[in-house]
Amino acid sequence: MASSAGWLKGKVKAVTSGDTLVIMALNPHKTGIPPEKTITLSSLMAPRLARRGGVDEPFAWYSREFLRHLCLGEEVVFKVDYVIKSIGRDFGSVFLAKSNDNVAKLVVSQGWAKVREPQQSQPTGPRQGQQKQIVEVSPYLGELLSLEKKAKTEGLGCWTQVPGAAEESIRCLPPDNNFDAMSLLAENKGQPMEAIVEQVRDGSTVGVYLLPEFQFVHVFVAGTRAPSMKRSHGTKETVAVAEAFALESKFFTEARVLNRDVHLVLQGVDKFRNLIGSVYYPDGESEKDLGLELVENGYAKYVEWSANLMEEDAKKQLKAAELEAKTSKLRMWTNYVPPATGSKPIHDKNFTGKVVEVVSGDCIIVADDSLPSGSPLAERRVNLSSIWCPKMHNPRRDEKPAPYAREAKELLRTRLIGSQVSVQLEYSRKVGQGDAMDFGSVFVKAVEKDASGQVGGNVAELMVARGLGTVVKHRDFEERSHYYDALLAAESRAIAGKKGRHSSKEAPVMHTRDLTTEPAKKASEFLPFLQRNRKIPAIVEYVLSGHRFKLFLPKETCSIAFSFSGVRCPRREEPFSDEAIAVMRRRIMQREVEIEVESVDKTGTFLGTLWESGTNMSIALVGAGLANYTPFGNSDRILDAHLLEQAQKSAKQQKLKIWEKYDQGQEVSKKQKKVLNVVVTEILDSGKFYVQTTEDQNTASIQQQLASLNLQESDPVMDTDFKPKKGDIVLAQFSADNSWNRAMIVNAPRAAVESSQDDYEVFYIDYGNQELVPFSQLRPLDSSLATAPGLAQLCSLAYVKVPSYFGEEAAEYLSEQTLSSSKKFRALIEGRDLSKGKVVEGQGTGPALMVTLEAGDDEMSINAAMLQEGLASLDKEKKVWKSSETLREFQEEARTYRRGMWEDGDIDAHVDRARPITKTAGKR
């Protein structure tokens, strides 16, 4: 090389003909698209290539191929020798960097280009008569002429003397309008085809010559779409307007495949006869997938419709590559923000337990082995990850089950009920305005092998393989099952086998009758049919209480309400009620049982005996101390009555559960008063107050869970979808000590919350307090805590009545005796008051216990003390209560000494001023 001045380094990006190269700059330390220059070799003239549908000059293709194989992708050193502005072309000298060979000399020496001899230009204008000027030529012209002469002599390249060689070298390119894309696809689908990339329209669209016919086609890279080079039409000319990263994507593809030999695998054709396929280009000794490279590097996005034409493994690989590029925010994903998924953190992700209920084909309830069976938190609802099954809907709303919903639920019931399973919770998601739902994979020792050949089966995979469930198509960044690929494979097998929902047959229909929704008279009419047979097969649909159930009779195809005859469990609000329900759910829920019906009550509930695996469940319940056997009427009609009596006698002797305070040797009278050890938590007027039972099994569990919550450092809730409404159970911060407690929304703003200081009126269900709190002091509450009953029980002093005008004094005295005292209290339940409703809607509402409140070893009850101080009077409406007679002496003492309300004398005539006193004729 004569001098370093003016010489540049670069890399050959493309070879457009036998004498023209496209050279791009080397930018090892710079980002962006490197500049490039098109160089025609000085003083050379190669045969011209034809356009599509045209004819080459002789040896034009061989000339281009020689230069392409010689230089494409190689580093070179070049210099512009001269420029002809009239045609806008740069002519120069190019040397291979590795061997320092002159490219023009190599081309001429092989006979693939002619040397353009120097020509003289004719002088014009005032300079006529002067010497003619010489047009610029290659500085290596002499050597080139010598090499050309030698090539001619040897008959090399286009100088060959072989007869017919020139005609044979001419390509006749087929026209585009005669191209049949569908026929080509049918003949070559899935088979690798040889091709040369001649054009790159954008990063994911290339124009190729199919060899050996040289048919030119456009190919869309399957499963991808790169930013396009859009064209906007102006008034005079068309201007290219590129999308973001379109130029970078186009250069990425050009640098790898332009003018290169590739393998093309066709997979489809669009409506414009454009082929869709995968492009593989050489990379050393292996090949790379252009589409995968584009997506991995953030130069193209995944396109579902064309990816569906690909093989499943390639499709998954492409989808995973896009997800990784989005996570890393590469190129076109720089400003990508993942969509909100509504996911919530999960505690205790992995656990084992027994399935106690199948809600639907994709939802079960599992009793956690690590929690006591009587705890309300023991049963955990698990939704199967990444699948959807048809739902049963609600028969009370006349909603019919969706097709295959019954089959899906029944398959899970027969496989899972009572079985030990292993649960792997994978994500939790809030759906709509409801509570967060936990999703996971459930594994059980199945009798069938799964796709991997293992005996331990994935329940979700079983449902999908049977065609009773479909795989959910997740959005990007949505959590999914860890076994998502196995689910997709199972769904493919189900579709191919036309199983379940994928079958062309109509879903089977079962017509059933639900007697629980019909009048009680219908149940009475149905009784004779049930009494014909001794034992009737049944399936327990639901456990309503410890002794009452909803059963489905398969032979009769109807549902009935059923209760144990002569056996009663504690009510919902009473101790051991939850434990009795939990025991029965674990023992018989959705199990196959046998029943014998004796009679039907006035509510339409059938009474009788129930067996599960030969065990009389009423005897088991009574023997465990969770139910009381009290026969009504003729006990001879009750099966195994003597065994029930023996079981109850044994439970009493062992002081099990409801008999833990049973005094052996004495029968418990029906009229015996129940005693609770309580702590007074809130005082109202009119002698009412709230208590917590110190022996409540749920108190410690709920308080421990609330204490473990770290809410002081949690983010404000203004920007979330937390919109509490009246009746919702939430967490609220109590103003007196800043503690977080469970609370019911009593009153909420009518309009949407605009400020964190908007007030909500809340009732603390565990203590009985009620106050206004700002929105900033509210937090959503987990459903497991929200559904647990409140610990605060509304009570009123039995037999006494506090006048409204003495309410404040009475409340102050009651507060001094209870809240300000360190004494322990006992509450003797005298009765129940439902005058304030059966449902708690706020402070002072709902069922109330009428109690006699005693403090420690004090001989006088709080009821008596209130009467003695003149702060209350005997309630005349409760004359039927004999216990009120023992309190009369305390009221007489207050009346005698003019205490409290008796200060102005006898007030019998105006104790209740709001209601006039009426008298009946003939009586005082």
PDB file of N, CA and C in Angstrom, residues 445-516:
ATOM      1  N   LYS A 445     -51.120 -39.348  45.281  1.00  0.00           N
ATOM      2  CA  LYS A 445     -50.702 -40.665  44.792  1.00  0.00           C
ATOM      3  C   LYS A 445     -51.806 -41.223  43.916  1.00  0.00           C
ATOM      4  N   ALA A 446     -51.609 -41.067  42.614  1.00  0.00           N
ATOM      5  CA  ALA A 446     -52.648 -41.452  41.663  1.00  0.00           C
ATOM      6  C   ALA A 446     -52.432 -42.873  41.175  1.00  0.00           C
ATOM      7  N   VAL A 447     -53.511 -43.444  40.666  1.00  0.00           N
ATOM      8  CA  VAL A 447     -53.408 -44.794  40.103  1.00  0.00           C
ATOM      9  C   VAL A 447     -52.944 -44.729  38.656  1.00  0.00           C
ATOM     10  N   GLU A 448     -53.006 -43.550  38.042  1.00  0.00           N
ATOM     11  CA  GLU A 448     -52.562 -43.389  36.671  1.00  0.00           C
ATOM     12  C   GLU A 448     -51.236 -42.665  36.641  1.00  0.00           C
ATOM     13  N   LYS A 449     -50.440 -42.954  35.639  1.00  0.00           N
ATOM     14  CA  LYS A 449     -49.176 -42.258  35.460  1.00  0.00           C
ATOM     15  C   LYS A 449     -49.415 -40.947  34.731  1.00  0.00           C
ATOM     16  N   ASP A 450     -48.622 -39.927  35.094  1.00  0.00           N
ATOM     17  CA  ASP A 450     -48.730 -38.650  34.406  1.00  0.00           C
ATOM     18  C   ASP A 450     -47.854 -38.659  33.171  1.00  0.00           C
ATOM     19  N   ALA A 451     -47.680 -37.467  32.531  1.00  0.00           N
ATOM     20  CA  ALA A 451     -46.933 -37.390  31.269  1.00  0.00           C
ATOM     21  C   ALA A 451     -45.486 -37.794  31.432  1.00  0.00           C
ATOM     22  N   SER A 452     -44.915 -37.551  32.616  1.00  0.00           N
ATOM     23  CA  SER A 452     -43.510 -37.884  32.836  1.00  0.00           C
ATOM     24  C   SER A 452     -43.316 -39.339  33.243  1.00  0.00           C
ATOM     25  N   GLY A 453     -44.411 -40.115  33.341  1.00  0.00           N
ATOM     26  CA  GLY A 453     -44.299 -41.513  33.716  1.00  0.00           C
ATOM     27  C   GLY A 453     -44.268 -41.745  35.204  1.00  0.00           C
ATOM     28  N   GLN A 454     -44.453 -40.682  36.012  1.00  0.00           N
ATOM     29  CA  GLN A 454     -44.415 -40.824  37.462  1.00  0.00           C
ATOM     30  C   GLN A 454     -45.798 -41.190  37.978  1.00  0.00           C
ATOM     31  N   VAL A 455     -45.823 -41.902  39.092  1.00  0.00           N
ATOM     32  CA  VAL A 455     -47.097 -42.328  39.669  1.00  0.00           C
ATOM     33  C   VAL A 455     -47.727 -41.217  40.491  1.00  0.00           C
ATOM     34  N   GLY A 456     -46.915 -40.345  41.112  1.00  0.00           N
ATOM     35  CA  GLY A 456     -47.431 -39.203  41.860  1.00  0.00           C
ATOM     36  C   GLY A 456     -47.998 -38.185  40.902  1.00  0.00           C
ATOM     37  N   GLY A 457     -49.333 -38.020  40.841  1.00  0.00           N
ATOM     38  CA  GLY A 457     -49.958 -37.249  39.779  1.00  0.00           C
ATOM     39  C   GLY A 457     -50.215 -35.803  40.139  1.00  0.00           C
ATOM     40  N   ASN A 458     -50.076 -34.932  39.128  1.00  0.00           N
ATOM     41  CA  ASN A 458     -50.475 -33.537  39.220  1.00  0.00           C
ATOM     42  C   ASN A 458     -51.962 -33.483  38.901  1.00  0.00           C
ATOM     43  N   VAL A 459     -52.762 -33.013  39.843  1.00  0.00           N
ATOM     44  CA  VAL A 459     -54.210 -33.036  39.689  1.00  0.00           C
ATOM     45  C   VAL A 459     -54.640 -32.174  38.505  1.00  0.00           C
ATOM     46  N   ALA A 460     -54.014 -31.008  38.345  1.00  0.00           N
ATOM     47  CA  ALA A 460     -54.367 -30.124  37.227  1.00  0.00           C
ATOM     48  C   ALA A 460     -54.101 -30.804  35.895  1.00  0.00           C
ATOM     49  N   GLU A 461     -53.000 -31.523  35.807  1.00  0.00           N
ATOM     50  CA  GLU A 461     -52.668 -32.223  34.566  1.00  0.00           C
ATOM     51  C   GLU A 461     -53.697 -33.314  34.267  1.00  0.00           C
ATOM     52  N   LEU A 462     -54.188 -33.986  35.317  1.00  0.00           N
ATOM     53  CA  LEU A 462     -55.218 -35.011  35.131  1.00  0.00           C
ATOM     54  C   LEU A 462     -56.489 -34.403  34.554  1.00  0.00           C
ATOM     55  N   MET A 463     -56.898 -33.234  35.088  1.00  0.00           N
ATOM     56  CA  MET A 463     -58.124 -32.602  34.611  1.00  0.00           C
ATOM     57  C   MET A 463     -58.002 -32.176  33.151  1.00  0.00           C
ATOM     58  N   VAL A 464     -56.846 -31.625  32.794  1.00  0.00           N
ATOM     59  CA  VAL A 464     -56.645 -31.171  31.415  1.00  0.00           C
ATOM     60  C   VAL A 464     -56.561 -32.369  30.472  1.00  0.00           C
ATOM     61  N   ALA A 465     -55.873 -33.431  30.889  1.00  0.00           N
ATOM     62  CA  ALA A 465     -55.722 -34.613  30.043  1.00  0.00           C
ATOM     63  C   ALA A 465     -57.067 -35.291  29.778  1.00  0.00           C
ATOM     64  N   ARG A 466     -58.004 -35.192  30.729  1.00  0.00           N
ATOM     65  CA  ARG A 466     -59.334 -35.787  30.533  1.00  0.00           C
ATOM     66  C   ARG A 466     -60.253 -34.888  29.694  1.00  0.00           C
ATOM     67  N   GLY A 467     -59.747 -33.707  29.329  1.00  0.00           N
ATOM     68  CA  GLY A 467     -60.568 -32.787  28.550  1.00  0.00           C
ATOM     69  C   GLY A 467     -61.605 -32.062  29.372  1.00  0.00           C
ATOM     70  N   LEU A 468     -61.447 -32.059  30.689  1.00  0.00           N
ATOM     71  CA  LEU A 468     -62.415 -31.396  31.575  1.00  0.00           C
ATOM     72  C   LEU A 468     -61.938 -30.021  32.024  1.00  0.00           C
ATOM     73  N   GLY A 469     -60.763 -29.613  31.581  1.00  0.00           N
ATOM     74  CA  GLY A 469     -60.222 -28.304  31.910  1.00  0.00           C
ATOM     75  C   GLY A 469     -59.386 -27.800  30.756  1.00  0.00           C
ATOM     76  N   THR A 470     -59.234 -26.492  30.678  1.00  0.00           N
ATOM     77  CA  THR A 470     -58.409 -25.869  29.650  1.00  0.00           C
ATOM     78  C   THR A 470     -57.294 -25.081  30.308  1.00  0.00           C
ATOM     79  N   VAL A 471     -56.184 -24.960  29.607  1.00  0.00           N
ATOM     80  CA  VAL A 471     -55.029 -24.235  30.128  1.00  0.00           C
ATOM     81  C   VAL A 471     -55.239 -22.735  29.904  1.00  0.00           C
ATOM     82  N   VAL A 472     -54.994 -21.956  30.931  1.00  0.00           N
ATOM     83  CA  VAL A 472     -55.160 -20.502  30.857  1.00  0.00           C
ATOM     84  C   VAL A 472     -54.018 -19.902  30.043  1.00  0.00           C
ATOM     85  N   LYS A 473     -54.347 -19.019  29.107  1.00  0.00           N
ATOM     86  CA  LYS A 473     -53.331 -18.312  28.329  1.00  0.00           C
ATOM     87  C   LYS A 473     -52.921 -17.070  29.109  1.00  0.00           C
ATOM     88  N   HIS A 474     -51.779 -17.148  29.770  1.00  0.00           N
ATOM     89  CA  HIS A 474     -51.349 -16.064  30.644  1.00  0.00           C
ATOM     90  C   HIS A 474     -50.774 -14.894  29.851  1.00  0.00           C
ATOM     91  N   ARG A 475     -50.926 -13.706  30.414  1.00  0.00           N
ATOM     92  CA  ARG A 475     -50.257 -12.541  29.854  1.00  0.00           C
ATOM     93  C   ARG A 475     -48.792 -12.551  30.279  1.00  0.00           C
ATOM     94  N   ASP A 476     -48.009 -11.658  29.650  1.00  0.00           N
ATOM     95  CA  ASP A 476     -46.607 -11.546  30.029  1.00  0.00           C
ATOM     96  C   ASP A 476     -46.509 -11.171  31.498  1.00  0.00           C
ATOM     97  N   PHE A 477     -45.515 -11.728  32.157  1.00  0.00           N
ATOM     98  CA  PHE A 477     -45.191 -11.437  33.550  1.00  0.00           C
ATOM     99  C   PHE A 477     -46.253 -11.942  34.522  1.00  0.00           C
ATOM    100  N   GLU A 478     -47.291 -12.619  34.038  1.00  0.00           N
ATOM    101  CA  GLU A 478     -48.235 -13.239  34.950  1.00  0.00           C
ATOM    102  C   GLU A 478     -47.634 -14.530  35.493  1.00  0.00           C
ATOM    103  N   GLU A 479     -47.746 -14.706  36.800  1.00  0.00           N
ATOM    104  CA  GLU A 479     -47.280 -15.962  37.372  1.00  0.00           C
ATOM    105  C   GLU A 479     -48.122 -17.106  36.818  1.00  0.00           C
ATOM    106  N   ARG A 480     -47.505 -18.253  36.718  1.00  0.00           N
ATOM    107  CA  ARG A 480     -48.196 -19.406  36.167  1.00  0.00           C
ATOM    108  C   ARG A 480     -47.705 -20.654  36.878  1.00  0.00           C
ATOM    109  N   SER A 481     -48.316 -21.760  36.568  1.00  0.00           N
ATOM    110  CA  SER A 481     -47.923 -23.029  37.170  1.00  0.00           C
ATOM    111  C   SER A 481     -46.477 -23.354  36.827  1.00  0.00           C
ATOM    112  N   HIS A 482     -45.772 -23.911  37.804  1.00  0.00           N
ATOM    113  CA  HIS A 482     -44.403 -24.353  37.543  1.00  0.00           C
ATOM    114  C   HIS A 482     -44.376 -25.524  36.562  1.00  0.00           C
ATOM    115  N   TYR A 483     -45.526 -26.106  36.290  1.00  0.00           N
ATOM    116  CA  TYR A 483     -45.626 -27.254  35.396  1.00  0.00           C
ATOM    117  C   TYR A 483     -46.460 -26.878  34.170  1.00  0.00           C
ATOM    118  N   TYR A 484     -46.315 -25.629  33.735  1.00  0.00           N
ATOM    119  CA  TYR A 484     -47.128 -25.092  32.643  1.00  0.00           C
ATOM    120  C   TYR A 484     -46.905 -25.864  31.350  1.00  0.00           C
ATOM    121  N   ASP A 485     -45.665 -26.230  31.063  1.00  0.00           N
ATOM    122  CA  ASP A 485     -45.373 -26.967  29.834  1.00  0.00           C
ATOM    123  C   ASP A 485     -46.069 -28.324  29.829  1.00  0.00           C
ATOM    124  N   ALA A 486     -46.079 -28.995  30.978  1.00  0.00           N
ATOM    125  CA  ALA A 486     -46.757 -30.286  31.073  1.00  0.00           C
ATOM    126  C   ALA A 486     -48.259 -30.124  30.871  1.00  0.00           C
ATOM    127  N   LEU A 487     -48.823 -29.021  31.350  1.00  0.00           N
ATOM    128  CA  LEU A 487     -50.252 -28.772  31.162  1.00  0.00           C
ATOM    129  C   LEU A 487     -50.570 -28.552  29.681  1.00  0.00           C
ATOM    130  N   LEU A 488     -49.720 -27.791  28.995  1.00  0.00           N
ATOM    131  CA  LEU A 488     -49.939 -27.556  27.573  1.00  0.00           C
ATOM    132  C   LEU A 488     -49.850 -28.862  26.783  1.00  0.00           C
ATOM    133  N   ALA A 489     -48.894 -29.711  27.153  1.00  0.00           N
ATOM    134  CA  ALA A 489     -48.760 -30.999  26.471  1.00  0.00           C
ATOM    135  C   ALA A 489     -49.994 -31.870  26.715  1.00  0.00           C
ATOM    136  N   ALA A 490     -50.500 -31.857  27.947  1.00  0.00           N
ATOM    137  CA  ALA A 490     -51.701 -32.639  28.258  1.00  0.00           C
ATOM    138  C   ALA A 490     -52.910 -32.117  27.486  1.00  0.00           C
ATOM    139  N   GLU A 491     -52.999 -30.796  27.340  1.00  0.00           N
ATOM    140  CA  GLU A 491     -54.113 -30.229  26.579  1.00  0.00           C
ATOM    141  C   GLU A 491     -54.022 -30.622  25.107  1.00  0.00           C
ATOM    142  N   SER A 492     -52.806 -30.643  24.568  1.00  0.00           N
ATOM    143  CA  SER A 492     -52.637 -31.055  23.165  1.00  0.00           C
ATOM    144  C   SER A 492     -53.092 -32.496  22.967  1.00  0.00           C
ATOM    145  N   ARG A 493     -52.777 -33.363  23.921  1.00  0.00           N
ATOM    146  CA  ARG A 493     -53.203 -34.757  23.821  1.00  0.00           C
ATOM    147  C   ARG A 493     -54.720 -34.880  23.914  1.00  0.00           C
ATOM    148  N   ALA A 494     -55.324 -34.062  24.787  1.00  0.00           N
ATOM    149  CA  ALA A 494     -56.779 -34.112  24.946  1.00  0.00           C
ATOM    150  C   ALA A 494     -57.476 -33.622  23.685  1.00  0.00           C
ATOM    151  N   ILE A 495     -56.932 -32.581  23.061  1.00  0.00           N
ATOM    152  CA  ILE A 495     -57.526 -32.064  21.822  1.00  0.00           C
ATOM    153  C   ILE A 495     -57.398 -33.100  20.703  1.00  0.00           C
ATOM    154  N   ALA A 496     -56.197 -33.711  20.611  1.00  0.00           N
ATOM    155  CA  ALA A 496     -55.985 -34.728  19.574  1.00  0.00           C
ATOM    156  C   ALA A 496     -56.896 -35.936  19.786  1.00  0.00           C
ATOM    157  N   GLY A 497     -57.126 -36.301  21.039  1.00  0.00           N
ATOM    158  CA  GLY A 497     -57.990 -37.437  21.346  1.00  0.00           C
ATOM    159  C   GLY A 497     -59.456 -37.095  21.432  1.00  0.00           C
ATOM    160  N   LYS A 498     -59.815 -35.816  21.233  1.00  0.00           N
ATOM    161  CA  LYS A 498     -61.202 -35.337  21.292  1.00  0.00           C
ATOM    162  C   LYS A 498     -61.884 -35.783  22.579  1.00  0.00           C
ATOM    163  N   LYS A 499     -61.233 -35.490  23.693  1.00  0.00           N
ATOM    164  CA  LYS A 499     -61.764 -35.892  24.987  1.00  0.00           C
ATOM    165  C   LYS A 499     -62.540 -34.755  25.645  1.00  0.00           C
ATOM    166  N   GLY A 500     -63.577 -35.113  26.384  1.00  0.00           N
ATOM    167  CA  GLY A 500     -64.304 -34.148  27.188  1.00  0.00           C
ATOM    168  C   GLY A 500     -64.835 -32.973  26.383  1.00  0.00           C
ATOM    169  N   ARG A 501     -64.445 -31.777  26.799  1.00  0.00           N
ATOM    170  CA  ARG A 501     -64.924 -30.541  26.181  1.00  0.00           C
ATOM    171  C   ARG A 501     -64.466 -30.402  24.738  1.00  0.00           C
ATOM    172  N   HIS A 502     -63.444 -31.155  24.348  1.00  0.00           N
ATOM    173  CA  HIS A 502     -62.928 -31.087  22.974  1.00  0.00           C
ATOM    174  C   HIS A 502     -63.645 -32.062  22.046  1.00  0.00           C
ATOM    175  N   SER A 503     -64.584 -32.797  22.582  1.00  0.00           N
ATOM    176  CA  SER A 503     -65.319 -33.763  21.777  1.00  0.00           C
ATOM    177  C   SER A 503     -66.390 -33.055  20.959  1.00  0.00           C
ATOM    178  N   SER A 504     -66.733 -33.648  19.839  1.00  0.00           N
ATOM    179  CA  SER A 504     -67.803 -33.096  19.003  1.00  0.00           C
ATOM    180  C   SER A 504     -69.181 -33.474  19.533  1.00  0.00           C
ATOM    181  N   LYS A 505     -69.221 -34.376  20.492  1.00  0.00           N
ATOM    182  CA  LYS A 505     -70.497 -34.795  21.077  1.00  0.00           C
ATOM    183  C   LYS A 505     -70.990 -33.758  22.076  1.00  0.00           C
ATOM    184  N   GLU A 506     -72.292 -33.727  22.273  1.00  0.00           N
ATOM    185  CA  GLU A 506     -72.877 -32.833  23.259  1.00  0.00           C
ATOM    186  C   GLU A 506     -72.601 -33.365  24.665  1.00  0.00           C
ATOM    187  N   ALA A 507     -72.455 -32.443  25.598  1.00  0.00           N
ATOM    188  CA  ALA A 507     -72.179 -32.831  26.980  1.00  0.00           C
ATOM    189  C   ALA A 507     -73.381 -33.547  27.577  1.00  0.00           C
ATOM    190  N   PRO A 508     -73.138 -34.583  28.390  1.00  0.00           N
ATOM    191  CA  PRO A 508     -74.267 -35.284  29.034  1.00  0.00           C
ATOM    192  C   PRO A 508     -75.006 -34.357  29.992  1.00  0.00           C
ATOM    193  N   VAL A 509     -76.311 -34.540  30.070  1.00  0.00           N
ATOM    194  CA  VAL A 509     -77.155 -33.690  30.908  1.00  0.00           C
ATOM    195  C   VAL A 509     -77.813 -34.550  31.977  1.00  0.00           C
ATOM    196  N   MET A 510     -77.736 -34.101  33.239  1.00  0.00           N
ATOM    197  CA  MET A 510     -78.390 -34.805  34.340  1.00  0.00           C
ATOM    198  C   MET A 510     -79.440 -33.875  34.940  1.00  0.00           C
ATOM    199  N   HIS A 511     -80.676 -34.361  34.999  1.00  0.00           N
ATOM    200  CA  HIS A 511     -81.769 -33.590  35.579  1.00  0.00           C
ATOM    201  C   HIS A 511     -81.920 -33.999  37.044  1.00  0.00           C
ATOM    202  N   THR A 512     -81.758 -33.048  37.935  1.00  0.00           N
ATOM    203  CA  THR A 512     -81.846 -33.320  39.372  1.00  0.00           C
ATOM    204  C   THR A 512     -82.912 -32.433  40.007  1.00  0.00           C
ATOM    205  N   ARG A 513     -83.324 -32.851  41.195  1.00  0.00           N
ATOM    206  CA  ARG A 513     -84.334 -32.113  41.952  1.00  0.00           C
ATOM    207  C   ARG A 513     -83.754 -31.755  43.307  1.00  0.00           C
ATOM    208  N   ASP A 514     -83.933 -30.514  43.737  1.00  0.00           N
ATOM    209  CA  ASP A 514     -83.394 -30.049  45.010  1.00  0.00           C
ATOM    210  C   ASP A 514     -84.553 -29.773  45.967  1.00  0.00           C
ATOM    211  N   LEU A 515     -84.824 -30.726  46.884  1.00  0.00           N
ATOM    212  CA  LEU A 515     -85.941 -30.570  47.830  1.00  0.00           C
ATOM    213  C   LEU A 515     -85.640 -29.513  48.889  1.00  0.00           C
ATOM    214  N   THR A 516     -84.367 -29.126  49.038  1.00  0.00           N
ATOM    215  CA  THR A 516     -84.057 -28.110  50.059  1.00  0.00           C
ATOM    216  C   THR A 516     -84.565 -26.740  49.650  1.00  0.00           C
TER     217      THR A 516
END
